[in-house]
PDB file of C-alpha atoms in Angstrom:
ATOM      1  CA  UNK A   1      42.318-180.288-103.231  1.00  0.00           C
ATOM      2  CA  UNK A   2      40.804-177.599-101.261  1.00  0.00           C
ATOM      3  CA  UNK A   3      38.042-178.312 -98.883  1.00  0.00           C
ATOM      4  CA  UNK A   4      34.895-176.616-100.124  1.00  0.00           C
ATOM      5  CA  UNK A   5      32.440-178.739 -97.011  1.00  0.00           C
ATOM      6  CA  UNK A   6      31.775-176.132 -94.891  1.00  0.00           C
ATOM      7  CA  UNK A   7      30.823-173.722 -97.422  1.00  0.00           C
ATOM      8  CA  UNK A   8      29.120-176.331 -99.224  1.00  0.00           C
ATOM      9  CA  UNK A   9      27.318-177.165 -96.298  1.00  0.00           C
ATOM     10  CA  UNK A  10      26.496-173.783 -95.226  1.00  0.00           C
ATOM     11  CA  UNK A  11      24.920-173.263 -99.023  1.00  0.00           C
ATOM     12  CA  UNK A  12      22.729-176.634 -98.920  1.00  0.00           C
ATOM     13  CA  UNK A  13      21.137-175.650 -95.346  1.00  0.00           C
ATOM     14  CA  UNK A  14      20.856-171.506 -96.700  1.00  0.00           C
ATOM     15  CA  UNK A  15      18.852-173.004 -99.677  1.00  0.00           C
ATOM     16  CA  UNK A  16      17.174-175.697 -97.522  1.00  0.00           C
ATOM     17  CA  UNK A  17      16.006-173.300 -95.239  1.00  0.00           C
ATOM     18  CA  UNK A  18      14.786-170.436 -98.194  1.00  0.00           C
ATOM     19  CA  UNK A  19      12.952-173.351-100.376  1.00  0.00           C
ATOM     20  CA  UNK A  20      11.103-174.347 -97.419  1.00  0.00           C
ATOM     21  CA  UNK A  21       9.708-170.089 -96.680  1.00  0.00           C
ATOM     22  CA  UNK A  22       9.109-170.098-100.417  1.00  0.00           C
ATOM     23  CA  UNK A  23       6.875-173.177-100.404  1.00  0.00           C
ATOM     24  CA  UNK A  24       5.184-171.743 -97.396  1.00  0.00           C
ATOM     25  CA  UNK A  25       5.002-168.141 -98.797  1.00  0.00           C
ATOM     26  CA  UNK A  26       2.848-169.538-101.272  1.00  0.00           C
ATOM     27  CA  UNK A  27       0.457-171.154 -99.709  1.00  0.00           C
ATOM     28  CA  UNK A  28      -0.126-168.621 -96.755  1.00  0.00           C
ATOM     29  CA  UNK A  29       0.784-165.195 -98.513  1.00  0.00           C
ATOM     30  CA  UNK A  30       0.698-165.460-102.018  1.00  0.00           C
ATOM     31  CA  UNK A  31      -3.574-165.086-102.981  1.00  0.00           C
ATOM     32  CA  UNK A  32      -4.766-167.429-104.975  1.00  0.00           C
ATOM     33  CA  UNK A  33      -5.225-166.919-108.723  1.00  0.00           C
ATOM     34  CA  UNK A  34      -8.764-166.896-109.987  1.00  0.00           C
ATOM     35  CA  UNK A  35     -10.161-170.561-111.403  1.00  0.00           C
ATOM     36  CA  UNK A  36     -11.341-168.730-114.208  1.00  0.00           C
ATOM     37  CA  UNK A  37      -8.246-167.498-115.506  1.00  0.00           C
ATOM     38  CA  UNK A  38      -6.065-171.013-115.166  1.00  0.00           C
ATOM     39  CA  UNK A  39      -6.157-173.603-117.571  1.00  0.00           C
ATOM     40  CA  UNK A  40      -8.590-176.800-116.199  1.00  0.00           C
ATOM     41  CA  UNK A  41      -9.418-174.373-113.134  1.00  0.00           C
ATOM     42  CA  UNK A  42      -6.826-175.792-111.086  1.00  0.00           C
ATOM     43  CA  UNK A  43      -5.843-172.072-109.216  1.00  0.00           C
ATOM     44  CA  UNK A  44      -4.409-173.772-106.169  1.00  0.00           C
ATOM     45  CA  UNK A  45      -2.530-176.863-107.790  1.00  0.00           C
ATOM     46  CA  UNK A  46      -0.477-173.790-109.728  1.00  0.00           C
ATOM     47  CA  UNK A  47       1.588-173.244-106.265  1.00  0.00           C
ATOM     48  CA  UNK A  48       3.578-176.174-106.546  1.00  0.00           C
ATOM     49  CA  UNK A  49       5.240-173.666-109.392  1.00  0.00           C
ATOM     50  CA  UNK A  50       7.138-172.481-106.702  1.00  0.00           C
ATOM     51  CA  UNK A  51       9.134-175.375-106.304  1.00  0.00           C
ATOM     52  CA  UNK A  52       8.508-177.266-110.147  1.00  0.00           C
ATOM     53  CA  UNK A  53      10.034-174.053-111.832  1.00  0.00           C
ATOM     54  CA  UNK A  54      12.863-173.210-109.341  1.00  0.00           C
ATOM     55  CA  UNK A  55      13.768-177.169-110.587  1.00  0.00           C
ATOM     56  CA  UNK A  56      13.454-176.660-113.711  1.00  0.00           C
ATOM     57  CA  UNK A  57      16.055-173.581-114.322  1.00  0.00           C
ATOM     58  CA  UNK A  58      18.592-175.376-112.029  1.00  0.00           C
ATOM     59  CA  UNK A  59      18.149-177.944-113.956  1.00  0.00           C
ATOM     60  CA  UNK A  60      18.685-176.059-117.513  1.00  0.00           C
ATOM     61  CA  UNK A  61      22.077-174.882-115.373  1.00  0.00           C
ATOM     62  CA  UNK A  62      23.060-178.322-114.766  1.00  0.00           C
ATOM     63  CA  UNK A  63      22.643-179.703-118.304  1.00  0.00           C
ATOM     64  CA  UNK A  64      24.783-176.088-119.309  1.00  0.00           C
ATOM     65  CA  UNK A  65      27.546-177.200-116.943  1.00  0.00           C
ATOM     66  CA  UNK A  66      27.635-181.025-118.727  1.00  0.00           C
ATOM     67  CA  UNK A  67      27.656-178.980-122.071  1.00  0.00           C
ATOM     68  CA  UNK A  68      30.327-176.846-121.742  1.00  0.00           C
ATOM     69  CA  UNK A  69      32.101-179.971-119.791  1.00  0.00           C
ATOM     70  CA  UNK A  70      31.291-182.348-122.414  1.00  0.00           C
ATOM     71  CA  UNK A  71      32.823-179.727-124.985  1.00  0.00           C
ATOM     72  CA  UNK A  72      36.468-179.138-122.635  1.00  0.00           C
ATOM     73  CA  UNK A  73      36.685-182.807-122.364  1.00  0.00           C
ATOM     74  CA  UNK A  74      36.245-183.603-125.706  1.00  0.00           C
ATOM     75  CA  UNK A  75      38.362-180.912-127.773  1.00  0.00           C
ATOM     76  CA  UNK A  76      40.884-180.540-125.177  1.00  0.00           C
ATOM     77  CA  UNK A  77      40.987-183.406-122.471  1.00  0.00           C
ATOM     78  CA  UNK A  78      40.701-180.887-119.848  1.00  0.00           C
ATOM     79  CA  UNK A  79      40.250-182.429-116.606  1.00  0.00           C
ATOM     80  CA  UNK A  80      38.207-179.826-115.103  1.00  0.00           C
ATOM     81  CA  UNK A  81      35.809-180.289-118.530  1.00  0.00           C
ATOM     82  CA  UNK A  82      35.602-184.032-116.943  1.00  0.00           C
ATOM     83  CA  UNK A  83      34.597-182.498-113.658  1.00  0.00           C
ATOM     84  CA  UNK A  84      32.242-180.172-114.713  1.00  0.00           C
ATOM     85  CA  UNK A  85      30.872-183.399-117.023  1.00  0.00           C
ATOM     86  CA  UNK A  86      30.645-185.216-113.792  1.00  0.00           C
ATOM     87  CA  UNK A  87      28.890-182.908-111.889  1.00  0.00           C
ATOM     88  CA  UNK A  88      26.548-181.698-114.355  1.00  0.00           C
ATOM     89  CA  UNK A  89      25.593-184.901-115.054  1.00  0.00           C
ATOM     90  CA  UNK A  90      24.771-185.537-110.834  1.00  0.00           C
ATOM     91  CA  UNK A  91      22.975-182.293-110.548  1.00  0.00           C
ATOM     92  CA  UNK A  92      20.799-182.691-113.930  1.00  0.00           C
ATOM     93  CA  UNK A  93      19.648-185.859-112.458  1.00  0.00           C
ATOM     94  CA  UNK A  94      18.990-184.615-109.153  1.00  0.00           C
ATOM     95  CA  UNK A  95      17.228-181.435-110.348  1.00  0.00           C
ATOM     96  CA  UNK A  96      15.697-183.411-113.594  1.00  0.00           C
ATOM     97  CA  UNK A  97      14.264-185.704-111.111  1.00  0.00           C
ATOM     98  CA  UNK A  98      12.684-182.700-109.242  1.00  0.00           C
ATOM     99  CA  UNK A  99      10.995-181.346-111.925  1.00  0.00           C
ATOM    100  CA  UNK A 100       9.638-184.841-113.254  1.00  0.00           C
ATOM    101  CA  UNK A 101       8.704-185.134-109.238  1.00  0.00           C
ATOM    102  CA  UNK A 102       6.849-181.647-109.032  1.00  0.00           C
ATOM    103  CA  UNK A 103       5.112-181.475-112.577  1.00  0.00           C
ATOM    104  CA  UNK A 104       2.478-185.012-112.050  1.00  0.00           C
ATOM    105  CA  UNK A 105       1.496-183.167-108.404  1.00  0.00           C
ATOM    106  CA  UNK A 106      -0.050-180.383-110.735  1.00  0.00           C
ATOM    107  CA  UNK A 107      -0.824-182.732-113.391  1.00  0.00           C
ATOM    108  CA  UNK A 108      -3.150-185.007-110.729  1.00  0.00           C
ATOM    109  CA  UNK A 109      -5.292-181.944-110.333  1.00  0.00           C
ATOM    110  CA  UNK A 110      -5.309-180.172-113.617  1.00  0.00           C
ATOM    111  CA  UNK A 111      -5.360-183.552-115.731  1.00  0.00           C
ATOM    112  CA  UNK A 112      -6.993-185.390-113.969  1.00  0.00           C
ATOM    113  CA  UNK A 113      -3.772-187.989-114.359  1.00  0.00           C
ATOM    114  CA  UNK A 114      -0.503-187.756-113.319  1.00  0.00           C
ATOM    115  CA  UNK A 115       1.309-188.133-116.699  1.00  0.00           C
ATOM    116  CA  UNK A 116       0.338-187.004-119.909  1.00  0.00           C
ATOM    117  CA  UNK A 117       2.109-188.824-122.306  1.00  0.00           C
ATOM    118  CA  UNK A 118       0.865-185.886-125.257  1.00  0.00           C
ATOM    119  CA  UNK A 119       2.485-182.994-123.226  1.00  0.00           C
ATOM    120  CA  UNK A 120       6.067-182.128-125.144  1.00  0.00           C
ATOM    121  CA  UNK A 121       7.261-180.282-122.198  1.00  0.00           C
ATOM    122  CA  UNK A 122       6.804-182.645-119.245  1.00  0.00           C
ATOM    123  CA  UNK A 123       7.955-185.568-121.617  1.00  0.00           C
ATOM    124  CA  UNK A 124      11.141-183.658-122.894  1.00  0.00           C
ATOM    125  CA  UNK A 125      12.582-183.338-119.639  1.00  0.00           C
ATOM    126  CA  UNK A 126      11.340-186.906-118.977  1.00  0.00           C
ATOM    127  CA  UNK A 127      14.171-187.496-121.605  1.00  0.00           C
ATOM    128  CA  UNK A 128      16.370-185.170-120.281  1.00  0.00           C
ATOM    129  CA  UNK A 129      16.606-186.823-117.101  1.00  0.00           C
ATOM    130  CA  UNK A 130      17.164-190.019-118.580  1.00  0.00           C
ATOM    131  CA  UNK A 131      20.023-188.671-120.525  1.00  0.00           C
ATOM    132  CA  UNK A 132      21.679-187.974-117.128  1.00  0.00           C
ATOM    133  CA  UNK A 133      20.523-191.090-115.773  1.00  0.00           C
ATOM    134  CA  UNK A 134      22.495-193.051-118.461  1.00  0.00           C
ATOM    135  CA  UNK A 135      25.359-190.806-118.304  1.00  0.00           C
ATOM    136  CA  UNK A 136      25.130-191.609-114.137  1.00  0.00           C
ATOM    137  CA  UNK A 137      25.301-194.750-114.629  1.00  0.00           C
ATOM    138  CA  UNK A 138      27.787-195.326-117.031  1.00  0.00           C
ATOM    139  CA  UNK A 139      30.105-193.457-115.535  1.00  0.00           C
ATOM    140  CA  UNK A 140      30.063-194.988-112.184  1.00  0.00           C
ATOM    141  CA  UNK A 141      30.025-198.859-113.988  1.00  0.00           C
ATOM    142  CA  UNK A 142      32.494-198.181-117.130  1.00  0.00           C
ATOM    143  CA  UNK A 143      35.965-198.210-116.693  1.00  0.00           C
ATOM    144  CA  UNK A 144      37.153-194.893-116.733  1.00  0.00           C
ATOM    145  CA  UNK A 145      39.383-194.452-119.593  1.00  0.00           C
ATOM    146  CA  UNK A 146      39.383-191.813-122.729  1.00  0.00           C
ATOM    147  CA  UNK A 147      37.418-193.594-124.512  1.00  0.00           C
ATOM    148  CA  UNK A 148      35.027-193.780-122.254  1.00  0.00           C
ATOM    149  CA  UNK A 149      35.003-190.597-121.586  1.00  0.00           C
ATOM    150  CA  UNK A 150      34.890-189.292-125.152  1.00  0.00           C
ATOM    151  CA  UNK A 151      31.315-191.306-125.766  1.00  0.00           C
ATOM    152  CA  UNK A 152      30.045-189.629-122.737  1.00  0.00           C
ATOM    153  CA  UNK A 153      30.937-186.461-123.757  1.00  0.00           C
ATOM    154  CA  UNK A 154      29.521-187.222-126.784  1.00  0.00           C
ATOM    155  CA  UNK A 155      26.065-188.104-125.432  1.00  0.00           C
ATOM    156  CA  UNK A 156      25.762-185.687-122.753  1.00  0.00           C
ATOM    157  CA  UNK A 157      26.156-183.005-126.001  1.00  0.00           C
ATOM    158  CA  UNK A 158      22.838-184.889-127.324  1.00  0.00           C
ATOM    159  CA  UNK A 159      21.215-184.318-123.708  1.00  0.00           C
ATOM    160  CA  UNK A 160      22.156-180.211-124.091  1.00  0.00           C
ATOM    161  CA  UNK A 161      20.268-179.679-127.388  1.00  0.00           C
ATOM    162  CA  UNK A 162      17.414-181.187-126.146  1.00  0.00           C
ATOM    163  CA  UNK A 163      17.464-178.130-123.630  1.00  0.00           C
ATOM    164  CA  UNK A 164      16.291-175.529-126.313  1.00  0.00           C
ATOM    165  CA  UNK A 165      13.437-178.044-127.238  1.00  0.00           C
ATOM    166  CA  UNK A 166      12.299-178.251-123.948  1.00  0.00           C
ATOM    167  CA  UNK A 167      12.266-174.604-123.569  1.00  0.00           C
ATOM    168  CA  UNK A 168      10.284-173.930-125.650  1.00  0.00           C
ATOM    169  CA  UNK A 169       8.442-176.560-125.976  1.00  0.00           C
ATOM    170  CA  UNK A 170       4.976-174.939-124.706  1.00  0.00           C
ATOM    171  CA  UNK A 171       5.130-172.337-127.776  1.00  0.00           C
ATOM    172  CA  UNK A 172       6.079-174.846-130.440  1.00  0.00           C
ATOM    173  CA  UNK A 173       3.442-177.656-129.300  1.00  0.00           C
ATOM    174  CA  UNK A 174       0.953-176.885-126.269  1.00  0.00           C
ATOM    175  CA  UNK A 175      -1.881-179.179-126.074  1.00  0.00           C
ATOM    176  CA  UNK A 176      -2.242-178.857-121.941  1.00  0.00           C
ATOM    177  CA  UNK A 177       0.763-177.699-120.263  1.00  0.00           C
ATOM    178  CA  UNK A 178       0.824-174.266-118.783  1.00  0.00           C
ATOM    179  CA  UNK A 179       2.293-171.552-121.216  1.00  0.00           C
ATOM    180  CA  UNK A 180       5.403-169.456-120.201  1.00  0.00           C
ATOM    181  CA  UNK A 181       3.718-167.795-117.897  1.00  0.00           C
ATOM    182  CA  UNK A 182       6.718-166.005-116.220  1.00  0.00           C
ATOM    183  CA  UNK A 183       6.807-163.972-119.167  1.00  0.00           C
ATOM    184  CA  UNK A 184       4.093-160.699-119.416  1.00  0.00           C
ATOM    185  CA  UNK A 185       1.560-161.416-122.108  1.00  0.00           C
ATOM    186  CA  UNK A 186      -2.336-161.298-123.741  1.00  0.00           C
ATOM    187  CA  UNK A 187      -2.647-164.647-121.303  1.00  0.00           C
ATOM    188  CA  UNK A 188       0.606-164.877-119.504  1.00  0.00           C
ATOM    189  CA  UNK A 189       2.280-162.997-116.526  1.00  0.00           C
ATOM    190  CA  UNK A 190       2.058-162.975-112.870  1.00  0.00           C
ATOM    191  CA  UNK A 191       1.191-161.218-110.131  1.00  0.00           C
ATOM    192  CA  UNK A 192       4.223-159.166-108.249  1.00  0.00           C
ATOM    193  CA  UNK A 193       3.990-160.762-105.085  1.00  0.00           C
ATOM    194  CA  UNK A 194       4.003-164.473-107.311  1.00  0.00           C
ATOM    195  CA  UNK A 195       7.222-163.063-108.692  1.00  0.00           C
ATOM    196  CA  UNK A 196       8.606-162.179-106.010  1.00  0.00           C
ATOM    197  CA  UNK A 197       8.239-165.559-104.038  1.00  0.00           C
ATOM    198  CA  UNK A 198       9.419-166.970-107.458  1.00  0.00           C
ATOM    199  CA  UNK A 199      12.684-165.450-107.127  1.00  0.00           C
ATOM    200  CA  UNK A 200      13.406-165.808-103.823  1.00  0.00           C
ATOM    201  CA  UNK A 201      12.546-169.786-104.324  1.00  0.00           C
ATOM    202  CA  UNK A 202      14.761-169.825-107.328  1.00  0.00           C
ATOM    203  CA  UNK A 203      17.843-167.856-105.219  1.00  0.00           C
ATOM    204  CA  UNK A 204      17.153-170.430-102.849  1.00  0.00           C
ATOM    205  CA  UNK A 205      17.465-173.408-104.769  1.00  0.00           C
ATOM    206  CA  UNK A 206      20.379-171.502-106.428  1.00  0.00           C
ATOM    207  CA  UNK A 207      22.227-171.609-103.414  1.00  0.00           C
ATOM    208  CA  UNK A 208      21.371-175.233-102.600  1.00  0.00           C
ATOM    209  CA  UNK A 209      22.690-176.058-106.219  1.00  0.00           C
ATOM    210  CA  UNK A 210      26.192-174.327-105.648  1.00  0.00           C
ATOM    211  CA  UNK A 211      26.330-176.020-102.190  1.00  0.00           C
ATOM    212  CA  UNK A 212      25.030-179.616-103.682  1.00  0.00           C
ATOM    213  CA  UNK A 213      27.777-178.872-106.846  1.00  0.00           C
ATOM    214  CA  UNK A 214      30.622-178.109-104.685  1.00  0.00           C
ATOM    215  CA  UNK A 215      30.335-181.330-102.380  1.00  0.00           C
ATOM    216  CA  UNK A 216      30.124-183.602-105.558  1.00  0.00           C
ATOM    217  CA  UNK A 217      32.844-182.244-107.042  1.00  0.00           C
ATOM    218  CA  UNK A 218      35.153-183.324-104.202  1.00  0.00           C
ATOM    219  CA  UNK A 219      33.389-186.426-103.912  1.00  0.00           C
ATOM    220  CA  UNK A 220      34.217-187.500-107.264  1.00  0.00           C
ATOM    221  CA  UNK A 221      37.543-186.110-107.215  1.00  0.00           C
ATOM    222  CA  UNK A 222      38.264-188.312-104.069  1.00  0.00           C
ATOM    223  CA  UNK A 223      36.820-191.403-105.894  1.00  0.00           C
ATOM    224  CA  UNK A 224      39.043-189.799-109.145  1.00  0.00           C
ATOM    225  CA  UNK A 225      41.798-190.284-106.581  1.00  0.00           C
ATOM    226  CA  UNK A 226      41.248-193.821-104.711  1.00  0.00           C
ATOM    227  CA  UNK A 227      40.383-195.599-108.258  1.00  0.00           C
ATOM    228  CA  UNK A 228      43.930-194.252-109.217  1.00  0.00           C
ATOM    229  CA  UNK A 229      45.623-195.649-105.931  1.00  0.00           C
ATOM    230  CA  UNK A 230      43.800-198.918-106.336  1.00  0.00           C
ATOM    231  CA  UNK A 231      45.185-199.147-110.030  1.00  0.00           C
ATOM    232  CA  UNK A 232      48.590-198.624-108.780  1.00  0.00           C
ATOM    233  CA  UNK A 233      48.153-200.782-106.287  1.00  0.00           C
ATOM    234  CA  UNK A 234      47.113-203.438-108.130  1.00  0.00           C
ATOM    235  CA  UNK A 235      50.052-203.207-111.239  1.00  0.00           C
ATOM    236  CA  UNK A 236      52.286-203.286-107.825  1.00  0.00           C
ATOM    237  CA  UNK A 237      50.841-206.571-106.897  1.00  0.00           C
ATOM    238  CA  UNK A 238      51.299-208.288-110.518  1.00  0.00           C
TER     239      UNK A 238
END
């Protein structure tokens, strides 16, 4: 198994180090955006996008690697489908967590509240993130046989089509949430020095995803590896 830490490491502190300009890019260099022109005036809660969107698309990348794992693992019983399954699963949790994290910070000030249980979008990934809760969870607590295996796949291709829905979910049903407003519009768009401190947080967290993704992978390959030498082990002692 090759040894991915340092790079991995190297990655994680790269994208540690580039979040934390981004985040501070946008509060000291970025201008604000006029009250008039945000939804519920709240101009300066919208630089927590910074962050709550760099989330978000490594999060859409995380429930893409558990799709195409889910899909290996379950046509073919490729064990590198069950590793990308694995990991996908970790890092759509992580990231999932993130963005349900970063959205109720806005929410607080635009809202009013926290949570709103009538916005699609925030709620969607709500149940995205649950998805790869459960799929967490029952992968580190079921035995881990085919079977087992096969359901998960099976699930985690549920938690993938509820990507699309999420996506989207601001054009199909917007009651409060923020449009798409990374795409140029009549009401959407940003300005170029937003955009640019938008991509450099997103190559940032980019970086920190490949580094996080690369040390989970060999951590569950080594627990792959010492739940097989405890098996042996223990048909050796009966």
């Amino acid at each position: 198994m090759p040894d991915y830490k340092p790079v991995s490491l190297a990655l994680i502190l790269l994208g540690l180090f580039g979040s934390s300009i981004s985040i501070l890019l946008g509060f000291i260099w970025v201008p604000g955006i006029n009250p008039e022109s945000v939804q519920q005036g709240s101009a300066e809660s919208y630089r927590i996008l910074f962050w709550h969107v760099s989330f978000a698309w490594c999060s859409f990348l995380a429930f893409l690697m558990l799709f195409v794992g889910s899909i290996l693992w379950y046509l073919k019983n490729d064990e590198f489908g069950w590793r990308l399954f694995s990991t996908g699963s970790d890092m759509g949790l992580l990231f999932g967590f993130g963005v349900i994290t970063s959205g109720p910070i806005w929410g607080s000030v635009a809202w009013g509240k926290p949570w709103d249980w009538g916005d699609l979008r925030l709620n969607s990934f709500a149940l995205l993130t649950a998805v790869a809760l459960f799929l967490v969870l029952s992968r580190k607590s079921q035995p881990d046989t085919n079977q087992t295996r096969d359901t998960l796949s099976i699930i985690g291709l549920f938690g993938f089509f509820l990507v699309p829905i999420t996506a989207v979910a601001t054009t199909l049903y917007n009651r409060r949430h923020p449009p798409i407003i990374i795409i140029e519009g009549e009401d959407t768009g940003l300005p170029d020095d937003w955009k640019m401190v938008l991509i450099f947080s997103f190559v940032s967290f980019g970086l920190m995803f490949i580094g996080i993704s690369l040390l989970n992978d060999m951590v569950n390959q080594l627990e792959s590896k010492t739940e097989k030498y405890q098996r042996v082990i223990d048909r050796g002692e009966d």
